[in-house]
């Protein structure tokens, strides 16, 4: 499930976008993957391309797919389907009606070879390899271009793709292990707890059982219009556990229309019985939706004269320190940078500042250095830059002033100033002439909100809209009090059809469908957050209050993060109580103990926490492992991998394994999902630090559930670490 309470959501952003890769690339299937109509091809989208596909047919139902081209050869897909399924005949009801069911699945596709003059591209893949198994298939496929307009494809499929005119598995010549394929069963109709839960790797099925051939062709009639035809190896037999598809023919025909590089529309005649429709919305995060360079021009570097270069000391009579500080503060404010502290000697000037505008600390540092050349005494030879966030000094970068003066507007200036700089931990406060903490600053705003729930147990998409009021009171640079209140425009609502657990665990997440449904104003959050630097390499955070939609309490955290290290280590301990479902100031009441949790005066409370390791792999890849205790009292670990692009986009995935069994967890077997962060400046074209984040989960359950607290330390300090500064250093002169 995904909840985003303010601003845009990644899904709507992608649907609304009209930008994508510069060339059109391959067209997409009704399953949301590059290919023909149902069947895959050996083609791959452009690296980093994201595609969201919405497909519909009368008996095939709805499919919503998210596909991401991770590398030049490897892609992955997540899919949510809504379709009719045949009811199981019983003695009491020998002729049951069909019923609507929901299905989640994951795909992977890897291109083994590139196409050459006489050799086709060859790919191997698996469809629904990590789901309930309704579409479970494996395949190997080859595609070859004939001229510039025609691509022909042929492949061999197993599982669902091995049904139509099937024959004995050719892998059986290697071993008879491949001759038979275990039969899929749905746990809803089975007493066997080992099958049908979804979320489990069905390795005992892969490339086993009968195989079948599929083939097809796509002809590109014009730059926008293409025609497709295929012989599908899926025949949708009318069995109890199969989707209720009206199937009459293996021949499918269709067309694709690339309205613009970011929108592809499709229509098809499927199964010999029905019309299907498809829309695919394509975006590549490495390419900008708006014109680049809309940032306001930076101030020019002020170059010292020969006489000024000869100065060995600072003439304090001509340039009083107070005047320098005031002048620099005013200049920095133009750039959205707040002067926190300043220390000036005859040869060095140490600036501690807070960047409130630029996503890249390197860009803010470059702008601040330019302003320093305007007013810092000419005898100063070295600028010492110390960026700050949430009152925490993040790092220290020493820049030779003469290099700043000589490199501006030269070829290779970014690399040259990087090589001339030195990086280390931020210094101590001693010696800094610090500006007093700002007067308690009160900020507030009122605006519309859109909250989406996607891929939950009740359907592919549910939405809530209304007004949200936000207020923030900055007591000091290190202490902030923040709150949000929402008023829905939809009035009182019924709960979504989530799955309650009956396994001895408290519904620590699956009850969220019941929160805030009264139609009255709800308190989304109200908390105070305090940040401190314990040692030069260790940071601390304490957050207390109504931390999120479902929980209130206290969250504490320590983070060891040396500036030059790719590794950071953290520890978090939280004491939280479950809030009332009306999302007021009260807490939930429970009549009995659950999973040995302590219940005092009817309130459910628990201690949760994790030890975390963060590692910057390089080239934008970041790995994270969290080990500890989750909200339901289960113990385990969460593994995450994210890719962050230089323009601020971040796309990644995670999975959590705990001592809660897959049977207790329920459908999905374990927690997993895809997460996306989109910077606002990608679309606005003007600098801002604001982002919007979404999480796409196959199903929100209670196992592996973590507290959702804002302002965790690693994301707060990471922008000032050497690895992040290095990755975005190209923006220093922007």
mmCIF file of C-alpha atoms in Angstrom, residues 281-529:
data_model
loop_
_atom_site.group_PDB
_atom_site.id
_atom_site.type_symbol
_atom_site.label_atom_id
_atom_site.label_comp_id
_atom_site.label_asym_id
_atom_site.label_seq_id
_atom_site.Cartn_x
_atom_site.Cartn_y
_atom_site.Cartn_z
ATOM 1 C CA UNK A 281 2.844 6.024 -19.575
ATOM 2 C CA UNK A 282 6.611 6.231 -19.940
ATOM 3 C CA UNK A 283 9.164 8.338 -18.164
ATOM 4 C CA UNK A 284 12.937 8.287 -17.908
ATOM 5 C CA UNK A 285 14.207 9.933 -14.698
ATOM 6 C CA UNK A 286 17.558 10.714 -16.307
ATOM 7 C CA UNK A 287 15.839 13.160 -18.656
ATOM 8 C CA UNK A 288 14.299 16.373 -17.475
ATOM 9 C CA UNK A 289 10.644 17.263 -17.968
ATOM 10 C CA UNK A 290 11.384 20.982 -18.143
ATOM 11 C CA UNK A 291 14.190 22.948 -19.708
ATOM 12 C CA UNK A 292 17.408 22.816 -17.736
ATOM 13 C CA UNK A 293 19.001 25.985 -16.459
ATOM 14 C CA UNK A 294 16.003 27.732 -14.927
ATOM 15 C CA UNK A 295 17.981 28.313 -11.722
ATOM 16 C CA UNK A 296 18.646 32.024 -11.195
ATOM 17 C CA UNK A 297 22.134 32.941 -12.362
ATOM 18 C CA UNK A 298 24.750 32.867 -9.593
ATOM 19 C CA UNK A 299 26.634 35.974 -8.588
ATOM 20 C CA UNK A 300 29.977 36.366 -10.371
ATOM 21 C CA UNK A 301 33.177 35.676 -8.470
ATOM 22 C CA UNK A 302 34.898 38.847 -7.330
ATOM 23 C CA UNK A 303 38.574 38.585 -8.244
ATOM 24 C CA UNK A 304 41.062 40.386 -5.999
ATOM 25 C CA UNK A 305 43.429 42.991 -7.424
ATOM 26 C CA UNK A 306 47.198 42.606 -7.303
ATOM 27 C CA UNK A 307 47.402 44.953 -4.309
ATOM 28 C CA UNK A 308 44.734 42.985 -2.481
ATOM 29 C CA UNK A 309 46.537 39.719 -3.204
ATOM 30 C CA UNK A 310 49.617 41.176 -1.547
ATOM 31 C CA UNK A 311 47.768 41.858 1.705
ATOM 32 C CA UNK A 312 49.040 39.663 4.517
ATOM 33 C CA UNK A 313 46.641 40.814 7.212
ATOM 34 C CA UNK A 314 43.068 41.856 7.536
ATOM 35 C CA UNK A 315 42.524 45.605 7.976
ATOM 36 C CA UNK A 316 39.802 45.467 10.612
ATOM 37 C CA UNK A 317 39.475 49.221 10.718
ATOM 38 C CA UNK A 318 38.408 49.381 7.082
ATOM 39 C CA UNK A 319 36.349 46.173 7.259
ATOM 40 C CA UNK A 320 34.857 45.719 10.730
ATOM 41 C CA UNK A 321 33.946 42.124 11.475
ATOM 42 C CA UNK A 322 30.336 43.006 12.247
ATOM 43 C CA UNK A 323 29.990 44.698 8.861
ATOM 44 C CA UNK A 324 31.489 41.699 7.068
ATOM 45 C CA UNK A 325 29.115 39.362 8.862
ATOM 46 C CA UNK A 326 26.111 41.537 8.108
ATOM 47 C CA UNK A 327 27.062 41.927 4.460
ATOM 48 C CA UNK A 328 27.671 38.237 3.977
ATOM 49 C CA UNK A 329 24.425 37.308 5.697
ATOM 50 C CA UNK A 330 22.455 39.602 3.413
ATOM 51 C CA UNK A 331 24.142 38.216 0.287
ATOM 52 C CA UNK A 332 23.585 34.594 1.334
ATOM 53 C CA UNK A 333 19.915 35.292 2.026
ATOM 54 C CA UNK A 334 19.500 36.161 -1.662
ATOM 55 C CA UNK A 335 20.476 32.565 -2.421
ATOM 56 C CA UNK A 336 18.191 31.029 0.203
ATOM 57 C CA UNK A 337 21.192 30.311 2.461
ATOM 58 C CA UNK A 338 21.172 31.213 6.146
ATOM 59 C CA UNK A 339 24.377 32.300 7.860
ATOM 60 C CA UNK A 340 24.731 30.258 11.070
ATOM 61 C CA UNK A 341 28.233 31.223 12.152
ATOM 62 C CA UNK A 342 31.420 32.878 10.872
ATOM 63 C CA UNK A 343 35.047 32.785 12.016
ATOM 64 C CA UNK A 344 37.574 35.032 10.260
ATOM 65 C CA UNK A 345 41.334 35.166 10.727
ATOM 66 C CA UNK A 346 43.946 36.865 8.583
ATOM 67 C CA UNK A 347 44.214 33.790 6.359
ATOM 68 C CA UNK A 348 41.026 31.767 6.770
ATOM 69 C CA UNK A 349 37.275 32.317 6.854
ATOM 70 C CA UNK A 350 35.099 29.522 8.269
ATOM 71 C CA UNK A 351 31.451 29.760 7.243
ATOM 72 C CA UNK A 352 28.761 27.634 8.847
ATOM 73 C CA UNK A 353 25.518 27.950 6.902
ATOM 74 C CA UNK A 354 22.175 26.274 6.260
ATOM 75 C CA UNK A 355 21.002 25.647 2.726
ATOM 76 C CA UNK A 356 17.222 26.002 2.488
ATOM 77 C CA UNK A 357 16.842 26.106 -1.289
ATOM 78 C CA UNK A 358 19.129 23.770 -3.249
ATOM 79 C CA UNK A 359 18.746 20.004 -3.372
ATOM 80 C CA UNK A 360 22.507 19.682 -3.869
ATOM 81 C CA UNK A 361 24.735 20.838 -1.021
ATOM 82 C CA UNK A 362 27.531 21.165 -3.588
ATOM 83 C CA UNK A 363 25.480 23.740 -5.510
ATOM 84 C CA UNK A 364 24.680 25.671 -2.335
ATOM 85 C CA UNK A 365 28.370 25.541 -1.385
ATOM 86 C CA UNK A 366 29.390 26.983 -4.740
ATOM 87 C CA UNK A 367 26.878 29.797 -4.404
ATOM 88 C CA UNK A 368 28.005 30.558 -0.848
ATOM 89 C CA UNK A 369 31.666 30.621 -1.914
ATOM 90 C CA UNK A 370 30.874 33.122 -4.674
ATOM 91 C CA UNK A 371 29.211 35.397 -2.126
ATOM 92 C CA UNK A 372 32.205 35.095 0.175
ATOM 93 C CA UNK A 373 34.468 36.483 -2.538
ATOM 94 C CA UNK A 374 32.357 39.655 -2.479
ATOM 95 C CA UNK A 375 32.914 40.651 1.153
ATOM 96 C CA UNK A 376 35.526 38.478 2.872
ATOM 97 C CA UNK A 377 38.757 40.459 3.499
ATOM 98 C CA UNK A 378 41.311 40.078 0.676
ATOM 99 C CA UNK A 379 44.018 38.644 2.953
ATOM 100 C CA UNK A 380 41.927 35.502 3.482
ATOM 101 C CA UNK A 381 43.352 32.677 1.351
ATOM 102 C CA UNK A 382 41.137 29.735 2.374
ATOM 103 C CA UNK A 383 37.378 29.398 2.616
ATOM 104 C CA UNK A 384 36.219 26.727 5.074
ATOM 105 C CA UNK A 385 32.649 25.686 4.305
ATOM 106 C CA UNK A 386 30.480 23.870 6.876
ATOM 107 C CA UNK A 387 26.933 23.045 5.702
ATOM 108 C CA UNK A 388 24.272 22.553 8.380
ATOM 109 C CA UNK A 389 20.901 20.802 8.384
ATOM 110 C CA UNK A 390 18.520 20.619 11.371
ATOM 111 C CA UNK A 391 21.201 22.394 13.389
ATOM 112 C CA UNK A 392 23.736 19.625 12.674
ATOM 113 C CA UNK A 393 27.068 20.574 11.048
ATOM 114 C CA UNK A 394 27.486 17.959 8.332
ATOM 115 C CA UNK A 395 31.064 18.289 7.054
ATOM 116 C CA UNK A 396 33.914 20.659 6.352
ATOM 117 C CA UNK A 397 35.247 21.532 2.901
ATOM 118 C CA UNK A 398 38.371 23.706 2.528
ATOM 119 C CA UNK A 399 38.534 25.670 -0.730
ATOM 120 C CA UNK A 400 41.569 27.698 -1.937
ATOM 121 C CA UNK A 401 40.294 31.176 -2.705
ATOM 122 C CA UNK A 402 42.667 31.708 -5.622
ATOM 123 C CA UNK A 403 41.307 28.582 -7.303
ATOM 124 C CA UNK A 404 37.757 29.892 -7.010
ATOM 125 C CA UNK A 405 38.877 33.131 -8.640
ATOM 126 C CA UNK A 406 40.839 31.538 -11.457
ATOM 127 C CA UNK A 407 38.591 28.596 -12.352
ATOM 128 C CA UNK A 408 35.244 30.306 -12.844
ATOM 129 C CA UNK A 409 34.088 29.981 -16.461
ATOM 130 C CA UNK A 410 36.951 27.651 -17.434
ATOM 131 C CA UNK A 411 36.679 24.230 -19.023
ATOM 132 C CA UNK A 412 36.876 21.449 -16.424
ATOM 133 C CA UNK A 413 36.314 23.881 -13.550
ATOM 134 C CA UNK A 414 34.224 21.459 -11.474
ATOM 135 C CA UNK A 415 36.843 18.717 -11.507
ATOM 136 C CA UNK A 416 39.642 21.191 -10.874
ATOM 137 C CA UNK A 417 38.037 22.800 -7.809
ATOM 138 C CA UNK A 418 37.138 19.335 -6.481
ATOM 139 C CA UNK A 419 40.777 18.237 -6.755
ATOM 140 C CA UNK A 420 41.894 21.428 -4.998
ATOM 141 C CA UNK A 421 39.419 20.974 -2.119
ATOM 142 C CA UNK A 422 39.942 18.957 1.046
ATOM 143 C CA UNK A 423 37.146 17.271 2.990
ATOM 144 C CA UNK A 424 36.727 16.404 6.655
ATOM 145 C CA UNK A 425 34.499 16.547 9.717
ATOM 146 C CA UNK A 426 32.960 19.876 10.642
ATOM 147 C CA UNK A 427 34.883 21.738 13.300
ATOM 148 C CA UNK A 428 33.787 22.497 16.830
ATOM 149 C CA UNK A 429 31.711 25.546 17.601
ATOM 150 C CA UNK A 430 34.565 27.183 19.513
ATOM 151 C CA UNK A 431 35.935 30.148 17.568
ATOM 152 C CA UNK A 432 32.799 30.639 15.514
ATOM 153 C CA UNK A 433 30.990 33.906 15.980
ATOM 154 C CA UNK A 434 27.605 32.281 15.850
ATOM 155 C CA UNK A 435 24.501 34.156 15.039
ATOM 156 C CA UNK A 436 21.866 33.711 17.723
ATOM 157 C CA UNK A 437 19.228 31.118 17.075
ATOM 158 C CA UNK A 438 16.515 32.676 14.988
ATOM 159 C CA UNK A 439 13.622 34.130 16.877
ATOM 160 C CA UNK A 440 11.078 31.344 17.211
ATOM 161 C CA UNK A 441 9.797 31.245 13.678
ATOM 162 C CA UNK A 442 6.240 30.182 13.034
ATOM 163 C CA UNK A 443 5.356 28.920 9.571
ATOM 164 C CA UNK A 444 2.018 27.639 8.457
ATOM 165 C CA UNK A 445 0.055 26.840 5.347
ATOM 166 C CA UNK A 446 -3.251 25.453 4.132
ATOM 167 C CA UNK A 447 -3.726 23.590 0.894
ATOM 168 C CA UNK A 448 -5.330 20.609 -0.794
ATOM 169 C CA UNK A 449 -4.074 17.093 -0.218
ATOM 170 C CA UNK A 450 -4.474 13.881 -2.154
ATOM 171 C CA UNK A 451 -4.002 10.564 -0.356
ATOM 172 C CA UNK A 452 -3.857 7.487 -2.555
ATOM 173 C CA UNK A 453 -4.103 3.888 -1.456
ATOM 174 C CA UNK A 454 -2.932 1.657 -4.282
ATOM 175 C CA UNK A 455 -2.661 -2.116 -4.626
ATOM 176 C CA UNK A 456 -4.461 -2.866 -1.347
ATOM 177 C CA UNK A 457 -6.856 -5.684 -0.596
ATOM 178 C CA UNK A 458 -9.920 -3.805 -1.823
ATOM 179 C CA UNK A 459 -8.817 -2.755 -5.275
ATOM 180 C CA UNK A 460 -6.094 -1.166 -7.373
ATOM 181 C CA UNK A 461 -6.755 2.428 -6.329
ATOM 182 C CA UNK A 462 -8.560 4.297 -3.565
ATOM 183 C CA UNK A 463 -8.287 8.009 -2.964
ATOM 184 C CA UNK A 464 -9.033 10.621 -0.344
ATOM 185 C CA UNK A 465 -9.019 14.364 -1.021
ATOM 186 C CA UNK A 466 -9.459 17.378 1.191
ATOM 187 C CA UNK A 467 -7.667 20.252 2.881
ATOM 188 C CA UNK A 468 -4.557 20.040 5.032
ATOM 189 C CA UNK A 469 -3.226 22.620 7.474
ATOM 190 C CA UNK A 470 0.472 22.500 8.373
ATOM 191 C CA UNK A 471 2.216 24.470 11.111
ATOM 192 C CA UNK A 472 5.853 24.505 12.200
ATOM 193 C CA UNK A 473 7.436 26.346 15.111
ATOM 194 C CA UNK A 474 11.229 26.578 15.084
ATOM 195 C CA UNK A 475 12.209 26.960 18.720
ATOM 196 C CA UNK A 476 15.897 26.850 17.782
ATOM 197 C CA UNK A 477 17.967 25.517 14.905
ATOM 198 C CA UNK A 478 18.028 22.133 16.617
ATOM 199 C CA UNK A 479 14.465 21.985 17.942
ATOM 200 C CA UNK A 480 11.364 22.054 15.771
ATOM 201 C CA UNK A 481 7.708 21.487 16.667
ATOM 202 C CA UNK A 482 5.561 20.409 13.718
ATOM 203 C CA UNK A 483 1.959 19.364 13.167
ATOM 204 C CA UNK A 484 -0.539 18.553 10.428
ATOM 205 C CA UNK A 485 -4.339 18.406 10.441
ATOM 206 C CA UNK A 486 -6.494 17.104 7.599
ATOM 207 C CA UNK A 487 -10.158 17.529 6.747
ATOM 208 C CA UNK A 488 -11.494 15.143 4.135
ATOM 209 C CA UNK A 489 -13.910 16.362 1.493
ATOM 210 C CA UNK A 490 -15.547 12.931 1.218
ATOM 211 C CA UNK A 491 -17.293 12.879 4.598
ATOM 212 C CA UNK A 492 -17.778 9.687 6.559
ATOM 213 C CA UNK A 493 -16.481 6.649 4.700
ATOM 214 C CA UNK A 494 -16.558 2.885 4.992
ATOM 215 C CA UNK A 495 -13.356 1.023 5.776
ATOM 216 C CA UNK A 496 -11.404 -0.436 2.895
ATOM 217 C CA UNK A 497 -11.432 -4.187 2.539
ATOM 218 C CA UNK A 498 -8.155 -4.967 4.263
ATOM 219 C CA UNK A 499 -7.267 -8.324 5.745
ATOM 220 C CA UNK A 500 -7.421 -8.632 9.515
ATOM 221 C CA UNK A 501 -4.981 -11.049 11.048
ATOM 222 C CA UNK A 502 -6.184 -13.884 13.241
ATOM 223 C CA UNK A 503 -2.773 -15.152 14.219
ATOM 224 C CA UNK A 504 -2.181 -13.835 17.731
ATOM 225 C CA UNK A 505 -0.484 -10.634 16.536
ATOM 226 C CA UNK A 506 -1.958 -7.176 16.973
ATOM 227 C CA UNK A 507 -3.088 -5.524 13.732
ATOM 228 C CA UNK A 508 -0.265 -3.014 13.839
ATOM 229 C CA UNK A 509 -0.665 -2.011 10.157
ATOM 230 C CA UNK A 510 -3.587 -3.894 8.659
ATOM 231 C CA UNK A 511 -6.007 -1.814 10.761
ATOM 232 C CA UNK A 512 -4.885 1.409 9.099
ATOM 233 C CA UNK A 513 -7.841 1.110 6.730
ATOM 234 C CA UNK A 514 -10.085 2.062 9.666
ATOM 235 C CA UNK A 515 -8.227 5.260 10.595
ATOM 236 C CA UNK A 516 -9.695 8.708 9.975
ATOM 237 C CA UNK A 517 -13.025 7.619 8.454
ATOM 238 C CA UNK A 518 -15.424 9.683 10.571
ATOM 239 C CA UNK A 519 -15.327 12.696 8.270
ATOM 240 C CA UNK A 520 -14.136 14.939 11.105
ATOM 241 C CA UNK A 521 -10.750 16.712 11.162
ATOM 242 C CA UNK A 522 -7.896 14.331 11.954
ATOM 243 C CA UNK A 523 -4.532 14.972 13.547
ATOM 244 C CA UNK A 524 -2.058 13.441 11.121
ATOM 245 C CA UNK A 525 0.963 14.283 13.272
ATOM 246 C CA UNK A 526 2.083 16.575 16.090
ATOM 247 C CA UNK A 527 5.602 16.192 17.432
ATOM 248 C CA UNK A 528 8.761 17.896 18.545
ATOM 249 C CA UNK A 529 12.144 16.855 17.106
#
